[in-house]
XYZ file of C-alpha atoms in Angstrom:
674
model
C -33.419 57.192 -1.028
C -32.830 55.470 -4.367
C -30.173 58.414 -5.155
C -28.090 57.199 -2.159
C -28.119 53.304 -2.670
C -24.952 53.367 -4.748
C -22.936 55.012 -1.857
C -24.580 52.650 0.576
C -23.711 49.868 -1.678
C -20.010 50.994 -1.832
C -19.709 51.414 1.990
C -21.401 47.880 2.421
C -18.618 45.876 0.056
C -15.997 47.879 1.034
C -16.191 46.698 4.698
C -16.653 43.272 3.779
C -13.577 43.400 1.533
C -11.649 44.347 4.353
C -13.122 42.701 7.193
C -14.805 39.582 5.684
C -13.497 38.835 2.244
C -14.318 35.235 2.346
C -18.151 36.350 2.253
C -18.305 39.756 0.721
C -22.253 39.613 0.186
C -22.916 39.348 4.334
C -21.754 41.535 6.942
C -20.870 40.250 10.416
C -22.039 41.630 13.697
C -18.594 42.974 14.910
C -18.395 44.433 11.193
C -21.380 46.349 11.359
C -20.647 47.727 14.697
C -17.093 48.947 13.435
C -18.605 50.614 10.250
C -21.074 52.468 12.274
C -19.072 53.117 15.528
C -15.781 53.661 13.919
C -15.593 54.367 9.976
C -18.283 56.901 10.044
C -17.009 58.909 12.308
C -20.310 59.840 13.821
C -20.623 62.382 16.678
C -20.519 61.030 20.473
C -24.003 62.093 20.679
C -25.022 60.419 17.363
C -23.192 57.127 18.231
C -25.266 54.229 19.284
C -23.911 51.871 21.938
C -22.479 48.753 20.447
C -25.096 46.851 22.268
C -27.438 48.658 20.365
C -25.907 47.726 17.177
C -25.360 44.071 17.913
C -29.217 43.980 18.625
C -30.127 45.929 15.330
C -27.833 43.212 13.585
C -29.327 40.298 15.317
C -32.907 41.744 14.597
C -32.130 42.219 10.595
C -30.520 39.071 9.839
C -32.998 36.921 11.574
C -35.682 38.303 9.637
C -34.122 37.628 6.586
C -34.624 34.556 4.459
C -30.773 33.522 4.583
C -30.369 34.477 8.184
C -27.768 36.526 7.266
C -26.904 40.456 7.573
C -27.161 41.195 3.655
C -27.047 44.367 1.937
C -30.980 45.293 2.548
C -30.192 44.381 6.166
C -27.352 47.141 5.951
C -29.787 49.850 4.156
C -32.499 48.925 6.950
C -29.765 49.613 9.958
C -28.468 52.771 8.503
C -31.987 54.226 8.419
C -32.617 52.928 11.919
C -29.413 54.695 12.930
C -30.286 57.820 11.258
C -33.560 58.244 12.808
C -32.949 56.800 16.152
C -33.481 60.438 17.620
C -36.360 62.282 16.361
C -35.996 65.446 15.109
C -39.257 67.802 15.356
C -37.703 69.986 12.461
C -37.277 67.213 9.820
C -38.978 64.480 8.362
C -37.457 60.766 8.452
C -36.418 61.165 4.910
C -34.518 64.452 5.481
C -32.800 62.895 8.628
C -31.679 59.893 6.151
C -30.773 62.406 3.649
C -28.790 64.463 5.764
C -26.937 61.360 7.750
C -26.009 59.549 4.388
C -24.814 62.877 2.620
C -22.524 63.848 5.655
C -21.106 60.624 6.766
C -21.887 57.942 4.210
C -20.905 59.557 0.883
C -17.417 60.646 1.907
C -16.786 57.230 3.027
C -17.750 55.741 -0.046
C -15.677 58.207 -2.107
C -12.467 56.411 -0.841
C -13.182 53.372 -2.686
C -14.657 54.279 -6.354
C -14.802 51.185 -8.718
C -12.007 51.341 -11.372
C -12.899 51.439 -14.646
C -10.759 48.988 -16.963
C -12.229 49.329 -20.091
C -9.379 50.294 -21.933
C -7.087 47.784 -20.160
C -9.637 44.844 -21.405
C -9.354 46.333 -24.933
C -5.868 46.067 -25.159
C -5.674 42.620 -24.010
C -8.661 41.219 -26.084
C -6.214 39.332 -28.338
C -5.033 37.323 -25.409
C -8.428 36.986 -24.285
C -9.199 35.458 -27.829
C -6.256 33.096 -27.677
C -7.107 31.969 -24.295
C -10.878 31.597 -24.638
C -11.113 28.110 -25.531
C -9.151 26.785 -22.700
C -10.468 29.112 -20.194
C -13.950 27.976 -21.029
C -12.966 24.581 -20.160
C -11.566 25.942 -16.764
C -14.705 28.062 -16.140
C -17.039 25.015 -17.043
C -15.189 22.814 -14.368
C -15.802 25.282 -11.438
C -19.133 26.975 -12.503
C -22.345 25.835 -11.527
C -26.026 25.604 -12.467
C -27.407 29.080 -12.259
C -30.124 29.537 -9.829
C -33.862 30.539 -10.445
C -33.360 33.705 -9.018
C -30.487 34.456 -11.074
C -32.662 33.423 -14.207
C -35.698 34.869 -13.202
C -35.198 37.991 -10.854
C -31.515 39.175 -11.948
C -32.517 38.041 -15.806
C -28.914 36.538 -16.318
C -27.574 33.212 -17.587
C -29.350 32.968 -20.835
C -28.526 29.627 -22.714
C -25.591 30.144 -25.086
C -24.175 27.297 -27.380
C -20.542 27.417 -25.953
C -21.146 27.057 -22.651
C -22.618 23.949 -20.711
C -26.008 24.984 -19.422
C -25.245 23.069 -16.114
C -21.862 25.020 -15.389
C -22.726 28.741 -16.404
C -22.538 30.678 -13.238
C -19.359 31.066 -11.225
C -20.481 31.878 -7.774
C -17.929 33.319 -5.139
C -16.942 30.085 -3.769
C -16.077 28.742 -6.895
C -14.208 31.876 -7.738
C -11.957 31.333 -4.571
C -11.409 27.708 -5.949
C -10.243 28.785 -9.268
C -7.976 31.317 -7.550
C -6.449 28.808 -5.184
C -5.735 26.252 -8.180
C -4.407 28.985 -10.554
C -1.856 30.391 -8.055
C -3.586 33.640 -7.148
C -4.156 32.645 -3.500
C -1.950 30.983 -1.187
C -4.978 28.882 0.370
C -3.412 25.378 -1.104
C -0.036 26.634 0.325
C 1.752 26.389 -3.164
C 1.738 30.249 -4.111
C 4.732 31.722 -2.950
C 3.321 34.918 -4.014
C -0.471 35.522 -4.303
C -3.054 38.416 -3.770
C -4.782 38.994 -0.758
C -8.486 37.671 -0.020
C -9.424 41.514 -0.130
C -7.876 41.881 -3.683
C -9.717 38.591 -4.781
C -12.799 39.691 -3.335
C -12.823 43.195 -4.818
C -12.103 41.561 -8.467
C -15.209 39.445 -7.910
C -17.394 42.181 -7.060
C -16.355 44.908 -9.269
C -16.204 42.706 -12.338
C -19.809 41.022 -11.891
C -22.662 43.208 -13.540
C -24.859 42.923 -10.546
C -25.010 45.200 -7.796
C -27.661 46.893 -5.020
C -28.993 43.327 -4.364
C -28.699 40.586 -1.375
C -27.467 37.929 -3.665
C -25.222 39.102 -6.609
C -25.124 35.561 -7.988
C -22.131 34.130 -10.023
C -19.978 35.370 -12.836
C -20.691 34.889 -16.454
C -17.569 33.754 -18.708
C -16.664 37.379 -19.954
C -17.235 38.601 -16.358
C -14.777 35.840 -15.264
C -12.129 37.234 -17.499
C -12.691 40.772 -16.473
C -12.078 39.604 -12.730
C -9.009 37.850 -14.121
C -7.493 40.965 -15.773
C -8.583 42.932 -12.569
C -6.396 40.354 -10.370
C -3.616 40.984 -13.060
C -3.606 44.730 -12.931
C -3.465 44.624 -8.926
C -1.044 41.697 -8.886
C 1.597 43.716 -10.681
C 0.809 47.581 -10.040
C 3.952 48.393 -8.399
C 6.483 47.000 -11.138
C 7.884 49.387 -13.292
C 9.119 47.171 -15.798
C 5.586 46.197 -16.771
C 4.016 49.463 -17.635
C 1.235 48.507 -19.936
C -1.780 46.014 -19.102
C -0.579 43.694 -21.451
C 2.506 43.310 -19.893
C 1.030 43.060 -16.236
C -1.362 40.344 -17.798
C 1.284 38.249 -19.295
C 3.307 38.208 -16.374
C 0.544 37.441 -13.904
C -0.872 34.591 -16.060
C 2.534 33.161 -16.608
C 3.003 33.279 -12.591
C -0.608 31.544 -12.659
C 0.573 28.730 -15.004
C 4.021 27.927 -13.014
C 2.068 25.520 -10.559
C -0.718 23.954 -12.497
C 1.036 20.762 -12.702
C 1.106 19.989 -9.119
C -1.923 21.982 -8.170
C -4.295 20.277 -10.567
C -3.397 16.883 -9.409
C -3.721 18.005 -5.594
C -7.248 19.454 -6.466
C -8.385 16.148 -8.402
C -7.110 14.256 -5.599
C -8.652 16.208 -2.860
C -11.934 17.020 -4.853
C -14.186 14.829 -2.695
C -13.288 16.456 0.412
C -15.712 19.186 1.093
C -16.365 21.851 3.865
C -19.536 19.870 4.654
C -17.262 16.826 5.946
C -15.475 19.311 8.442
C -12.131 18.952 6.741
C -11.921 21.848 4.769
C -10.582 20.861 1.319
C -6.914 22.072 1.887
C -8.207 25.504 1.304
C -10.099 24.694 -1.962
C -13.489 26.648 -1.146
C -15.861 24.275 -3.254
C -18.763 25.318 -1.873
C -19.376 21.489 -1.036
C -19.160 20.165 -4.654
C -17.150 17.197 -5.568
C -14.474 18.799 -7.588
C -13.019 15.673 -8.451
C -15.770 15.282 -11.218
C -15.098 15.917 -15.061
C -11.406 16.241 -14.324
C -10.933 15.875 -17.924
C -11.860 19.788 -18.319
C -9.522 20.893 -15.937
C -6.749 18.785 -17.065
C -7.046 19.693 -20.490
C -7.947 23.391 -20.014
C -4.798 23.942 -17.669
C -2.429 22.352 -20.068
C -3.472 24.304 -23.117
C -3.696 27.444 -20.729
C -0.016 26.880 -19.761
C 1.085 26.016 -23.365
C -0.574 29.188 -24.816
C 0.851 31.476 -22.193
C 4.396 30.260 -22.749
C 3.836 30.979 -26.498
C 2.757 34.468 -25.801
C 5.601 35.180 -23.594
C 7.948 33.672 -25.824
C 6.510 35.857 -28.917
C 7.473 38.938 -26.932
C 11.034 37.903 -26.201
C 14.173 39.042 -28.034
C 15.666 35.700 -27.941
C 18.687 36.069 -25.564
C 20.537 32.820 -26.382
C 20.057 32.937 -29.971
C 23.633 31.768 -31.410
C 22.686 31.335 -34.883
C 22.491 28.230 -37.259
C 24.618 25.271 -36.420
C 25.781 22.216 -38.336
C 23.808 19.117 -37.422
C 25.573 15.582 -37.302
C 23.007 12.967 -37.291
C 25.169 10.240 -36.033
C 27.081 12.756 -33.567
C 23.615 13.898 -32.270
C 22.306 10.269 -31.714
C 25.642 9.582 -29.621
C 25.207 12.418 -27.544
C 21.475 11.992 -26.958
C 22.379 8.474 -25.606
C 24.792 9.601 -23.022
C 22.231 11.958 -22.154
C 19.453 9.258 -21.605
C 22.199 6.847 -19.550
C 23.351 9.681 -17.363
C 19.808 10.829 -16.290
C 18.611 7.351 -15.914
C 21.580 5.651 -14.250
C 21.851 8.734 -11.454
C 17.996 9.143 -11.038
C 16.383 5.401 -11.842
C 19.422 3.061 -11.808
C 17.159 0.030 -11.184
C 15.327 0.330 -14.482
C 17.481 2.696 -16.644
C 16.774 1.398 -19.746
C 13.299 3.646 -19.489
C 12.900 7.075 -18.406
C 10.210 8.491 -16.050
C 8.421 11.939 -16.427
C 10.633 13.274 -13.217
C 13.724 12.478 -15.231
C 13.054 14.311 -18.309
C 11.635 17.231 -16.318
C 15.047 17.621 -14.432
C 16.855 17.565 -17.861
C 14.580 20.540 -18.996
C 14.620 22.411 -15.632
C 18.385 22.443 -15.532
C 18.433 24.730 -18.697
C 17.646 27.807 -16.771
C 17.016 29.874 -20.158
C 15.225 27.208 -21.709
C 11.605 29.005 -21.240
C 9.432 25.642 -21.223
C 6.489 24.926 -18.966
C 6.841 21.610 -16.954
C 3.522 21.149 -17.905
C 4.546 20.906 -21.473
C 7.461 18.542 -20.642
C 5.116 16.084 -19.030
C 2.534 15.950 -21.841
C 5.388 15.578 -24.308
C 6.636 12.315 -22.186
C 3.085 11.115 -21.818
C 2.637 11.296 -25.687
C 5.726 9.626 -26.569
C 5.603 6.915 -23.875
C 2.031 6.290 -25.238
C 3.598 5.239 -28.457
C 5.686 2.535 -27.117
C 4.147 -0.894 -26.754
C 5.344 -1.119 -23.166
C 3.855 2.474 -22.474
C 7.671 3.432 -21.231
C 10.066 6.170 -22.742
C 12.728 4.180 -23.786
C 15.420 5.559 -25.902
C 13.558 5.974 -29.333
C 10.824 7.906 -27.751
C 13.505 9.923 -25.945
C 14.690 11.112 -29.067
C 11.292 11.758 -30.551
C 10.612 13.632 -26.848
C 13.515 16.130 -27.405
C 12.635 16.888 -30.941
C 9.111 17.816 -29.428
C 10.930 19.687 -26.911
C 12.844 21.424 -29.415
C 10.028 22.234 -31.702
C 8.095 23.601 -28.886
C 10.870 25.743 -27.438
C 12.263 26.988 -31.052
C 9.318 27.507 -33.292
C 11.283 29.942 -35.438
C 13.865 27.041 -36.118
C 11.404 24.110 -36.359
C 9.795 26.145 -39.425
C 13.250 25.589 -41.078
C 13.474 21.731 -39.978
C 13.166 19.507 -37.019
C 17.071 18.979 -37.302
C 17.646 22.723 -37.018
C 15.558 23.039 -33.578
C 16.928 19.775 -32.077
C 20.539 21.051 -33.080
C 19.919 24.212 -31.434
C 18.692 22.416 -28.290
C 21.542 20.267 -27.915
C 24.553 22.697 -29.051
C 22.983 26.004 -26.938
C 21.489 23.896 -24.072
C 22.119 20.299 -23.428
C 25.774 20.300 -24.500
C 26.983 23.628 -23.231
C 29.018 21.688 -20.601
C 29.392 17.852 -20.090
C 27.372 17.615 -17.123
C 24.597 15.756 -18.944
C 26.697 13.374 -20.473
C 27.500 9.750 -19.239
C 31.250 9.262 -19.251
C 32.173 5.593 -20.285
C 34.425 3.837 -17.881
C 37.121 2.738 -20.578
C 39.394 -0.551 -19.857
C 42.907 0.306 -21.456
C 44.144 -2.108 -23.665
C 46.817 -2.991 -20.801
C 44.504 -3.306 -18.198
C 42.284 -5.826 -20.046
C 45.005 -8.001 -21.331
C 45.934 -8.463 -17.591
C 42.458 -9.015 -16.643
C 41.683 -11.720 -19.360
C 44.958 -13.532 -18.116
C 43.190 -13.633 -14.506
C 39.731 -14.298 -16.001
C 41.166 -17.135 -18.073
C 41.881 -18.820 -14.501
C 38.276 -19.025 -13.864
C 36.785 -19.752 -17.457
C 35.288 -22.967 -16.425
C 33.523 -21.987 -13.484
C 32.412 -18.601 -14.645
C 30.811 -20.395 -17.769
C 28.807 -22.317 -15.117
C 27.889 -19.453 -13.146
C 26.921 -17.316 -16.405
C 24.848 -19.900 -17.630
C 22.993 -20.605 -14.606
C 21.932 -16.868 -14.434
C 21.547 -16.139 -18.253
C 18.337 -17.069 -20.362
C 17.859 -17.642 -23.921
C 18.294 -15.102 -26.550
C 15.119 -13.228 -27.825
C 14.412 -13.179 -31.584
C 14.837 -9.355 -30.970
C 18.482 -9.952 -30.368
C 19.326 -12.779 -32.927
C 17.555 -10.760 -35.607
C 17.225 -7.084 -35.067
C 20.635 -6.681 -32.921
C 22.238 -9.716 -34.663
C 24.058 -11.054 -31.461
C 24.122 -14.291 -29.930
C 24.344 -15.992 -33.144
C 27.601 -18.433 -32.312
C 28.159 -19.354 -28.721
C 31.342 -20.092 -27.066
C 32.372 -23.677 -25.977
C 30.761 -24.250 -22.572
C 27.907 -21.962 -23.230
C 24.394 -23.447 -23.721
C 22.041 -21.754 -26.702
C 19.351 -21.599 -23.978
C 21.493 -19.712 -21.679
C 23.678 -17.708 -23.883
C 22.033 -13.922 -22.964
C 22.375 -12.204 -19.554
C 19.844 -9.588 -19.326
C 20.266 -6.589 -16.813
C 17.389 -8.310 -14.344
C 19.562 -11.576 -14.613
C 23.001 -9.382 -14.120
C 21.239 -7.948 -11.016
C 20.621 -11.563 -9.658
C 23.905 -12.475 -10.339
C 25.260 -9.375 -8.085
C 23.223 -10.058 -5.342
C 24.373 -13.673 -5.081
C 27.917 -12.835 -5.580
C 27.791 -9.934 -3.150
C 28.382 -7.111 -5.547
C 25.099 -5.583 -4.509
C 23.085 -5.582 -1.492
C 20.206 -7.359 -3.123
C 19.767 -10.197 -0.873
C 20.442 -7.916 2.117
C 23.996 -9.571 3.256
C 26.650 -7.392 1.198
C 28.323 -5.065 3.722
C 30.231 -3.361 1.020
C 28.587 -3.419 -2.490
C 28.321 -1.144 -5.662
C 25.467 0.971 -6.051
C 22.778 0.495 -8.573
C 24.290 3.376 -10.695
C 27.659 1.605 -10.934
C 26.329 -1.729 -11.668
C 23.835 -0.227 -14.255
C 27.128 1.785 -15.906
C 29.325 -0.955 -16.070
C 26.318 -3.172 -17.778
C 25.810 -0.302 -20.191
C 29.349 0.256 -21.080
C 29.879 -3.553 -21.676
C 27.127 -4.342 -23.718
C 27.760 -4.449 -27.519
C 24.273 -2.898 -28.167
C 23.520 0.769 -27.777
C 21.269 3.401 -28.931
C 18.206 0.882 -28.806
C 14.889 0.485 -26.979
C 15.888 -3.104 -25.830
C 19.748 -3.581 -25.371
C 19.239 -7.366 -24.879
C 21.617 -9.601 -22.742
C 25.548 -9.645 -22.380
C 27.366 -12.156 -24.107
C 29.864 -14.369 -22.061
C 32.825 -12.152 -23.184
C 30.711 -8.825 -22.189
C 30.223 -10.662 -18.915
C 33.810 -10.855 -18.361
C 34.158 -6.999 -19.125
C 31.436 -6.343 -16.821
C 33.384 -7.866 -14.244
C 36.678 -5.948 -15.084
C 34.683 -2.836 -14.892
C 32.863 -3.509 -11.469
C 36.551 -4.208 -10.318
C 37.631 -0.649 -11.214
C 34.885 0.941 -9.576
C 35.403 -0.917 -6.238
C 37.127 1.629 -3.689
C 40.391 -0.158 -3.421
C 44.060 1.243 -3.253
C 44.772 3.572 -6.084
C 47.975 1.856 -6.530
C 46.205 -1.292 -7.664
C 46.337 -2.672 -10.726
C 43.419 -4.132 -12.677
C 44.468 -7.847 -11.859
C 44.911 -6.958 -8.069
C 41.779 -5.341 -8.208
C 39.751 -8.207 -9.960
C 41.580 -10.882 -7.284
C 40.346 -8.754 -4.412
C 36.731 -8.503 -5.739
C 36.661 -12.224 -6.433
C 37.783 -12.419 -2.935
C 34.596 -10.510 -1.923
C 32.667 -12.264 -3.838
C 33.508 -15.562 -2.461
C 32.943 -14.658 1.029
C 29.308 -14.677 0.864
C 28.720 -17.545 -1.780
C 28.731 -20.077 0.874
C 25.331 -18.576 2.429
C 23.818 -16.819 -0.323
C 24.099 -19.577 -2.852
C 21.906 -22.446 -0.604
C 19.598 -19.178 -0.061
C 18.848 -18.845 -3.655
C 18.603 -22.523 -4.518
C 16.192 -23.216 -1.647
C 14.230 -20.254 -1.419
C 13.862 -18.747 -4.723
C 10.859 -16.832 -3.961
C 12.536 -15.295 -1.062
C 12.073 -11.672 -1.999
C 9.488 -11.629 -4.510
C 6.970 -9.535 -2.087
C 9.763 -6.838 -1.810
C 9.528 -6.051 -5.538
C 12.171 -5.249 -7.864
C 15.052 -7.145 -9.269
C 17.246 -9.287 -6.730
C 18.371 -12.743 -6.313
C 15.234 -13.981 -5.254
C 13.108 -12.473 -7.986
C 12.688 -15.475 -10.011
C 12.369 -19.165 -9.366
C 16.015 -20.220 -9.720
C 15.725 -23.501 -7.685
C 16.111 -25.471 -10.849
C 19.333 -26.553 -12.048
C 21.152 -25.584 -8.893
C 23.660 -28.323 -9.217
C 25.297 -25.846 -11.923
C 25.494 -23.119 -9.639
C 26.812 -25.486 -7.190
C 29.591 -27.013 -9.207
C 30.482 -23.251 -10.566
C 30.892 -21.797 -7.205
C 32.601 -24.867 -5.832
C 35.214 -24.454 -8.965
C 35.320 -20.748 -8.387
C 36.349 -21.163 -5.016
C 39.155 -23.702 -5.616
C 40.618 -21.538 -8.290
C 40.704 -18.692 -6.384
C 42.231 -20.193 -3.515
C 44.859 -21.697 -5.529
C 46.088 -18.664 -7.528
C 45.130 -15.870 -4.849
C 48.248 -13.784 -3.896
C 46.422 -11.865 -1.316
C 45.009 -14.830 0.923
C 47.090 -15.074 4.115
C 45.357 -18.118 5.083
C 45.776 -20.335 1.997
C 47.107 -23.384 3.294
C 44.609 -23.457 6.409
C 41.662 -22.667 4.033
C 38.768 -25.009 4.882
C 38.926 -25.717 0.850
C 42.016 -27.468 1.652
C 42.366 -31.036 3.543
C 45.207 -32.334 5.180
C 48.409 -30.710 5.454
C 48.658 -29.923 1.455
C 50.378 -33.115 0.518
C 47.672 -35.113 -0.697
C 47.124 -35.969 -4.436
C 46.007 -33.345 -7.093
C 42.430 -34.910 -7.207
C 41.833 -34.523 -3.617
C 43.718 -31.147 -3.107
C 41.198 -28.140 -3.083
C 38.231 -30.330 -2.713
C 35.249 -28.588 -1.397
C 33.333 -29.700 1.893
C 30.754 -30.892 -0.455
C 33.227 -32.974 -2.258
C 34.280 -34.359 1.413
C 30.793 -35.354 2.318
C 29.921 -36.677 -0.813
C 32.839 -39.297 -0.445
C 31.863 -40.222 2.792
C 28.406 -41.247 1.740
C 29.803 -43.764 -1.014
C 28.548 -47.257 -0.652
C 25.826 -45.830 1.655
C 22.783 -45.829 -0.913
């Protein structure tokens, strides 16, 4: 009988691979019935009734300690089928031998175990490079070996390089690993994946245990063999990958493609187990909490992706190698600044002076031939942002991040110098076109002269409005940027710098943005950020500081040019129309700001109510009043100029009374009452 165990084992596991790949160590009732009644192709006189097979399955599984139809149950079932009809000329052993030879052996030959010894030897260099990070991944999923594995199977002896608590990777743990590494589609992320049949066969063929009811878990070396088997199956029909090394490299690159999101999903859903009835989004963790010890899988997968990409890159010939290019540090810094502005103003305009991970990834992802893993880019962002006191990737950190990207993408050039690698990244990739560069909105000399002529009418009210929203200049602005040293007449030293947040407050108040929810037509945050960045005198630094009053006037001019007015309108006409647009909402937005400064604190973000600006409200009121007066006195596009509520009488009153606002009118009525 022992001579036929191997054939019985092959039939048992092959049937489970095909019919029950999620539990290849146990056979279900219908699977046993199909193996005996269909696969063996018995003569009709020898084929038991399906009911008999079901009763046989129930009897054997109920007598097993696991209450499952394990391999020993299958052997007993085959013996019962072979000897169900007595033959006076043969002993039971002879009947069993004849049955196995005639029916079992031909079926077992259909699926011999594939020997991959030569393939393992050829990919040994890859294994040596991946061994440290794969051990981290292995220990994250593996678990404590059972007494059965240690004593009965004599496996999983203590070893110094693997934690004793995580030495055995059972089939459930293997399934979870395959889900994470894009080898199966159970988490819904793998576009192309191996079938459960292939994953089960890789596990059972790799483990050095057979002919038992419970094979236990993989050792680390068997784990690597299972991975190689998956690689060979995954790319077996790809003619462009003739060698085992090519197949392994290509498959492992496929594994690394989705790790950045899959790892976070795994750690986030790790405490949802099968026992809770919620099925951990396909992660068959066998009920363990895989959110524990997340540092192992986070560090292991990142290092895995990095090494795999290095291996892939080493085998490439360099399709886009354009030779050395001259490096101009100043010109490079200017272009990097424009890239920084374009990415942030487009994707993160509310806080465009700091770059999020997503924006950095988008920049690199747009370079189709730049073979760099997203995991690498995310780690570079995290490392560089961590060096910033505010933990933000500002411009200086962005420069360092690009250098890190260049060094990782072009190791040969990096050996020569960091500047050479950065030059290759900029000239051969990022600056191939101007799509990534921010284009400054230039104000021509003619437009600026016309704008200044118009803005000079509003000098006094604009200074009051500017002073209300602006704040004091920081030491960084005064000492590092060397700005705001001398102030224009009418500008208080304590209110001489309009920061980006202050400017957003002003825009919400003046109807240039929809921050207060009242602007029907307004500029986008991208437009406002571009106008601010193009107007401020400081560039290519982490903290740009705030606008001076003269720069504030340039911002207003650029905003006017950005509004969707008639193309034939001159700069002055655009400013006039924009000022009319601004004054339309002053009457409602100003009281709201002054009386309820904390209106939108809970909504988050920089809006007109983001700070308590109810103090010094008279400065804003007076500035707005004078702004409206000057506008209605000088506007050429106000059709009801003489009937405006800002005029009283028939227009023949004295100059002091002409143009007074309702506030002045009511103030005059109250004289003598107090």
